[in-house]
Coordinates of C-alpha atoms in Angstrom, one line a residue:
M226 CA 0.0 0.0 0.0
T227 CA 1.4 3.4 -0.9
V228 CA 2.0 6.1 1.6
A229 CA -0.7 8.3 0.0
K230 CA -3.1 5.4 0.2
R231 CA -2.3 4.6 3.8
T232 CA -2.8 8.3 4.7
A233 CA -6.2 8.4 3.0
V234 CA -7.3 5.3 4.9
M235 CA -6.2 6.7 8.2
I236 CA -8.0 10.0 7.6
G237 CA -11.1 8.1 6.5
A238 CA -11.0 6.1 9.7
M239 CA -10.6 9.2 11.8
V240 CA -13.6 10.9 10.1
S241 CA -15.7 7.8 10.7
V242 CA -14.8 7.7 14.4
G243 CA -15.6 11.4 14.7
A244 CA -18.9 11.0 13.0
L245 CA -19.8 8.2 15.3
L246 CA -19.0 10.2 18.4
V247 CA -21.2 13.1 17.1
S248 CA -24.1 10.8 16.3
C249 CA -23.9 9.1 19.7
S250 CA -23.4 12.2 21.9
G251 CA -24.5 15.2 20.0
Q252 CA -21.0 16.7 20.0
V253 CA -17.5 15.4 20.1
G254 CA -16.3 14.9 23.7
D255 CA -19.8 15.4 25.3
S256 CA -20.7 12.0 26.6
G257 CA -24.0 13.3 28.1
G258 CA -25.4 14.8 25.0
T259 CA -27.6 17.1 27.0
D260 CA -28.5 20.7 26.0
S261 CA -27.4 22.2 29.3
K262 CA -29.3 25.5 28.7
K263 CA -32.6 23.8 28.0
L264 CA -35.1 23.0 30.8
V265 CA -38.4 21.2 30.4
L266 CA -41.4 21.6 32.8
I267 CA -43.7 18.5 33.0
P268 CA -46.7 19.5 35.1
G269 CA -49.3 17.2 36.5
V270 CA -51.9 18.0 33.9
A271 CA -52.5 20.5 31.0
D272 CA -54.7 23.6 31.2
E273 CA -55.0 23.8 35.0
P274 CA -54.5 27.3 36.4
F275 CA -52.2 26.1 39.2
Y276 CA -49.8 24.6 36.7
I277 CA -50.2 27.5 34.3
S278 CA -49.2 29.8 37.1
M279 CA -46.2 27.6 37.9
Q280 CA -45.2 27.7 34.2
C281 CA -45.4 31.5 34.3
G282 CA -43.1 31.7 37.3
A283 CA -40.7 29.1 35.8
Q284 CA -40.6 30.8 32.4
E285 CA -39.8 34.2 33.9
Q286 CA -37.0 32.9 36.1
A287 CA -35.5 30.8 33.2
T288 CA -35.4 33.8 31.0
K289 CA -33.7 35.8 33.8
L290 CA -31.1 33.1 34.2
G291 CA -30.4 32.7 30.5
Y292 CA -32.2 29.3 30.1
K293 CA -34.8 28.2 27.6
L294 CA -37.8 26.5 29.2
D295 CA -40.4 24.3 27.4
T296 CA -43.5 22.9 28.9
Q297 CA -45.0 19.6 28.0
A298 CA -48.0 18.5 30.0
P299 CA -50.1 15.3 30.0
T300 CA -53.8 15.5 29.2
K301 CA -54.8 13.7 32.4
F302 CA -53.3 13.6 35.9
D303 CA -52.3 10.0 35.6
A304 CA -49.0 8.1 35.6
G305 CA -49.9 6.2 32.5
T306 CA -50.4 9.4 30.6
Q307 CA -47.5 11.3 32.1
T308 CA -44.9 8.5 31.4
P309 CA -44.9 8.8 27.6
V310 CA -44.6 12.6 27.9
L311 CA -41.5 12.1 30.1
T312 CA -40.1 9.5 27.8
G313 CA -40.3 11.9 24.8
V314 CA -38.7 14.7 26.7
V315 CA -35.8 12.4 27.8
A316 CA -35.1 11.5 24.2
N317 CA -34.4 15.1 23.5
K318 CA -31.9 15.3 26.4
P319 CA -32.5 18.7 28.0
G320 CA -30.2 19.8 30.8
G321 CA -32.9 19.6 33.4
I322 CA -36.5 18.4 34.0
L323 CA -38.9 20.0 36.4
I324 CA -41.6 17.5 37.0
A325 CA -44.7 17.1 39.1
P326 CA -45.0 13.3 39.5
T327 CA -48.6 12.2 39.1
H328 CA -48.0 9.2 41.4
A329 CA -45.6 8.8 44.3
T330 CA -44.5 5.3 43.3
A331 CA -45.7 4.6 39.8
M332 CA -43.6 7.4 38.3
A333 CA -40.4 6.4 40.2
N334 CA -38.9 4.1 37.4
P335 CA -39.6 6.5 34.5
I336 CA -38.1 9.5 36.4
K337 CA -35.1 7.4 37.6
Q338 CA -34.4 6.5 33.9
A339 CA -34.4 10.2 33.1
K340 CA -31.9 10.8 36.0
D341 CA -29.7 7.9 34.8
S342 CA -29.5 9.5 31.4
G343 CA -27.7 12.4 32.9
I344 CA -30.6 14.8 33.2
K345 CA -30.9 16.9 36.4
I346 CA -34.3 16.2 38.0
V347 CA -36.2 18.6 40.2
E348 CA -39.7 17.8 41.6
V349 CA -42.2 20.6 41.7
D350 CA -45.5 20.5 43.6
T351 CA -45.6 16.7 44.0
A352 CA -42.8 14.2 44.9
L353 CA -41.8 10.6 44.7
D354 CA -41.7 8.5 47.9
D355 CA -38.1 7.6 46.8
T356 CA -36.1 10.7 47.8
S357 CA -32.9 9.5 46.1
V358 CA -34.1 10.3 42.6
A359 CA -34.6 14.1 42.5
L360 CA -31.9 16.6 43.4
S361 CA -34.5 19.0 44.9
S362 CA -38.2 19.1 45.7
I363 CA -40.2 22.3 45.9
S364 CA -43.7 22.3 47.1
S365 CA -46.1 23.8 49.5
D366 CA -46.1 22.5 53.1
N367 CA -49.2 20.5 52.2
K368 CA -49.7 18.9 55.7
K369 CA -49.6 22.4 57.1
G370 CA -52.1 23.5 54.5
G371 CA -54.4 20.7 55.5
A372 CA -54.2 21.8 59.1
L373 CA -55.0 25.4 58.0
A374 CA -58.0 24.0 56.2
A375 CA -59.2 22.2 59.4
Q376 CA -58.8 25.4 61.5
T377 CA -60.6 27.4 58.8
L378 CA -63.5 24.9 58.4
A379 CA -63.9 24.5 62.2
K380 CA -64.4 28.2 62.5
L381 CA -66.9 28.2 59.7
V382 CA -69.0 25.4 61.2
G383 CA -68.9 26.8 64.8
D384 CA -66.6 24.0 66.0
K385 CA -69.3 21.3 65.8
G386 CA -70.8 18.7 63.5
P387 CA -69.6 16.0 61.1
V388 CA -67.2 17.0 58.3
L389 CA -65.9 15.1 55.3
V390 CA -62.7 15.2 53.3
I391 CA -62.9 14.6 49.5
N392 CA -59.5 13.8 48.1
T393 CA -58.4 13.2 44.5
K394 CA -56.3 10.0 43.8
A395 CA -54.7 7.9 46.5
G396 CA -51.0 8.0 46.1
T397 CA -50.8 11.7 45.1
S398 CA -48.2 13.0 47.6
T399 CA -49.5 16.6 47.9
T400 CA -53.2 15.9 48.4
D401 CA -52.6 12.9 50.7
A402 CA -50.5 15.2 52.9
R403 CA -53.3 17.8 52.9
A404 CA -55.9 15.2 53.9
Q405 CA -53.5 13.9 56.6
G406 CA -52.9 17.4 57.9
F407 CA -56.6 18.0 58.0
E408 CA -57.4 14.7 59.8
D409 CA -54.7 15.3 62.4
A410 CA -55.7 18.9 63.1
I411 CA -59.5 18.3 63.3
K412 CA -58.9 16.1 66.3
S413 CA -58.3 19.3 68.3
F414 CA -61.9 20.2 68.0
P415 CA -63.9 17.8 70.2
G416 CA -67.3 19.0 68.8
I417 CA -66.4 18.0 65.3
T418 CA -66.6 14.4 64.0
S419 CA -64.6 13.4 61.0
L420 CA -66.3 11.2 58.5
G421 CA -63.0 10.3 57.0
V422 CA -61.5 10.7 53.5
Q423 CA -63.2 9.6 50.2
Y424 CA -61.5 9.6 46.8
N425 CA -63.0 11.0 43.6
N426 CA -60.3 9.8 41.1
N427 CA -59.8 13.4 40.1
E428 CA -63.3 13.5 38.6
A429 CA -65.7 16.3 39.6
A430 CA -68.8 14.2 38.8
Q431 CA -67.6 11.5 41.2
A432 CA -67.0 14.1 43.9
A433 CA -70.6 15.3 43.4
S434 CA -71.8 11.7 43.9
I435 CA -69.8 11.4 47.1
V436 CA -71.5 14.5 48.5
T437 CA -75.0 13.2 47.5
A438 CA -74.3 9.8 49.2
T439 CA -72.9 11.4 52.3
L440 CA -75.8 13.8 52.7
A441 CA -78.2 10.8 52.4
A442 CA -76.4 9.1 55.3
H443 CA -75.5 12.2 57.3
P444 CA -78.1 14.9 56.6
D445 CA -76.5 17.0 59.4
L446 CA -73.2 17.3 57.5
A447 CA -71.6 20.5 58.6
G448 CA -68.6 20.9 56.3
I449 CA -66.4 19.6 53.5
F450 CA -62.7 20.0 52.8
A451 CA -61.9 19.4 49.2
T452 CA -58.2 18.8 48.6
N453 CA -58.0 20.0 45.0
L454 CA -59.8 21.7 42.1
S455 CA -61.9 18.8 40.8
S456 CA -62.9 17.8 44.4
A457 CA -64.1 21.3 45.2
E458 CA -66.0 21.7 41.9
G459 CA -67.7 18.4 42.3
A460 CA -68.5 19.0 46.0
A461 CA -70.1 22.4 45.1
T462 CA -72.2 20.6 42.4
G463 CA -73.4 18.0 44.9
L464 CA -74.3 20.7 47.4
R465 CA -76.1 22.7 44.8
N466 CA -78.1 19.7 43.7
A467 CA -79.1 19.1 47.3
N468 CA -80.0 22.8 47.9
K469 CA -77.3 22.9 50.6
L470 CA -75.0 25.6 49.2
G471 CA -73.9 27.8 52.0
Q472 CA -75.5 25.6 54.7
V473 CA -72.8 23.0 54.4
K474 CA -69.5 24.9 54.6
L475 CA -67.0 24.1 51.8
V476 CA -63.3 24.8 52.0
G477 CA -61.4 24.3 48.8
F478 CA -57.7 24.1 48.0
D479 CA -56.1 26.4 45.4
A480 CA -57.3 29.7 44.0
S481 CA -58.0 29.1 40.3
P482 CA -60.2 31.6 38.4
K483 CA -63.2 29.3 38.8
Q484 CA -62.6 28.8 42.5
V485 CA -62.2 32.6 43.0
E486 CA -65.5 33.1 41.2
D487 CA -67.1 30.5 43.5
L488 CA -65.7 32.2 46.6
K489 CA -67.0 35.5 45.4
A490 CA -70.5 34.0 44.8
G491 CA -70.5 32.2 48.2
T492 CA -70.4 28.7 46.6
V493 CA -67.2 28.1 48.5
Q494 CA -66.6 29.7 51.9
A495 CA -62.8 29.6 52.0
L496 CA -59.8 28.7 49.8
I497 CA -56.4 27.6 50.8
A498 CA -54.1 29.3 48.3
Q499 CA -50.6 28.2 47.3
D500 CA -47.8 30.1 45.5
P501 CA -47.4 28.1 42.2
A502 CA -45.4 30.8 40.5
G503 CA -42.9 30.8 43.3
I504 CA -42.7 27.0 43.2
G505 CA -41.9 27.2 39.4
A506 CA -39.3 29.9 39.9
K507 CA -37.5 28.1 42.7
G508 CA -37.6 24.9 40.6
V509 CA -35.7 26.7 37.9
D510 CA -33.2 28.1 40.4
Q511 CA -32.4 24.6 41.7
A512 CA -32.2 23.0 38.2
A513 CA -29.8 25.8 37.1
A514 CA -27.7 25.4 40.2
A515 CA -27.4 21.6 39.6
I516 CA -26.4 22.1 35.9
E517 CA -23.8 24.7 36.9
G518 CA -22.4 22.5 39.6
K519 CA -23.5 24.8 42.4
P520 CA -25.1 23.6 45.7
V521 CA -28.8 22.7 45.7
T522 CA -31.4 22.5 48.5
R523 CA -33.0 19.1 48.8
K524 CA -36.3 20.3 50.1
I525 CA -38.0 23.7 49.8
E526 CA -41.5 24.4 51.2
T527 CA -43.6 27.4 50.4
D528 CA -46.3 29.0 52.5
M529 CA -50.0 29.1 52.0
I530 CA -52.8 31.4 53.0
A531 CA -56.5 31.0 53.9
I532 CA -58.7 33.3 51.9
T533 CA -62.4 34.1 52.6
Q534 CA -64.9 36.3 50.9
A535 CA -64.1 39.1 53.4
D536 CA -60.4 39.4 52.6
M537 CA -60.2 38.1 49.0
D538 CA -59.5 41.5 47.5
A539 CA -56.6 42.1 49.8
N540 CA -55.1 38.7 48.8
S541 CA -55.7 38.8 45.1
K542 CA -52.0 38.3 44.4
Y543 CA -52.5 34.7 45.3
F544 CA -55.1 34.1 42.6
Y545 CA -54.0 31.7 39.8
K546 CA -53.7 32.5 36.1
R547 CA -55.3 31.1 32.9
K548 CA -52.4 32.3 30.9
C549 CA -49.0 34.0 31.4

């Protein structure tokens, strides 16, 4: 083989190896292949004001820090629906993922796979039971929020009578904590009897049916704590159908536009509002810190506030948005 021919073969081999490296990793020498300046927010479900408000806060903070943030949301609050969304995001290898797991255990393996691919994982709003997966978790102190709901409802019902908790899906870390916080705190009011927790599978119609059945068995029902939007909307429908609006006191969680309208109309007597924009912003802060090799905080909790019709105007900054 001539010297010229040997040189050509060697150059060809080097080009082939270089091409292989680029195709496998996105760029030569970058084994992770992630776009370190790209973040993706995967909320619990699309078109919900709480998560839209979170997206607004995250987007503003990402822009401020020089990151690009995309949002990809499942159509239902369900692990089976969220998993393929996450899988698609992982395939594009962003630098970080902010995710609200739709189930504390069922989402563990898909999120762990994302982590193992080199993507920085930050939990927002909800969290896995397995605390070894995410680098940081940002959420409201939901147990404290449930206790605040118990104190608020107790005052509304005059510290007496049976009360019910309507929760969404068992295994949702945030709402389970709210229900537990409520159940623990309501024990401090001896005149109040808890009828326990019932689940509506995140369906408002099912929550309405729960209220109808509970009123049939307990016509003296004094109050209801609804742990999320669908639970509150369904509970209000059940009370409306029974002509019990305002008589049975209803405390909802969150402050979406519809819930704020219900509070103003007297359909709901109080709301426990979170700070979703703050959760989103703090999530971006933690993801950016992880990507840049800076220290992260494993757990961050944000405060909540009880809002009634009397003070809703003064607390309007806590109302959630339909769009950024």
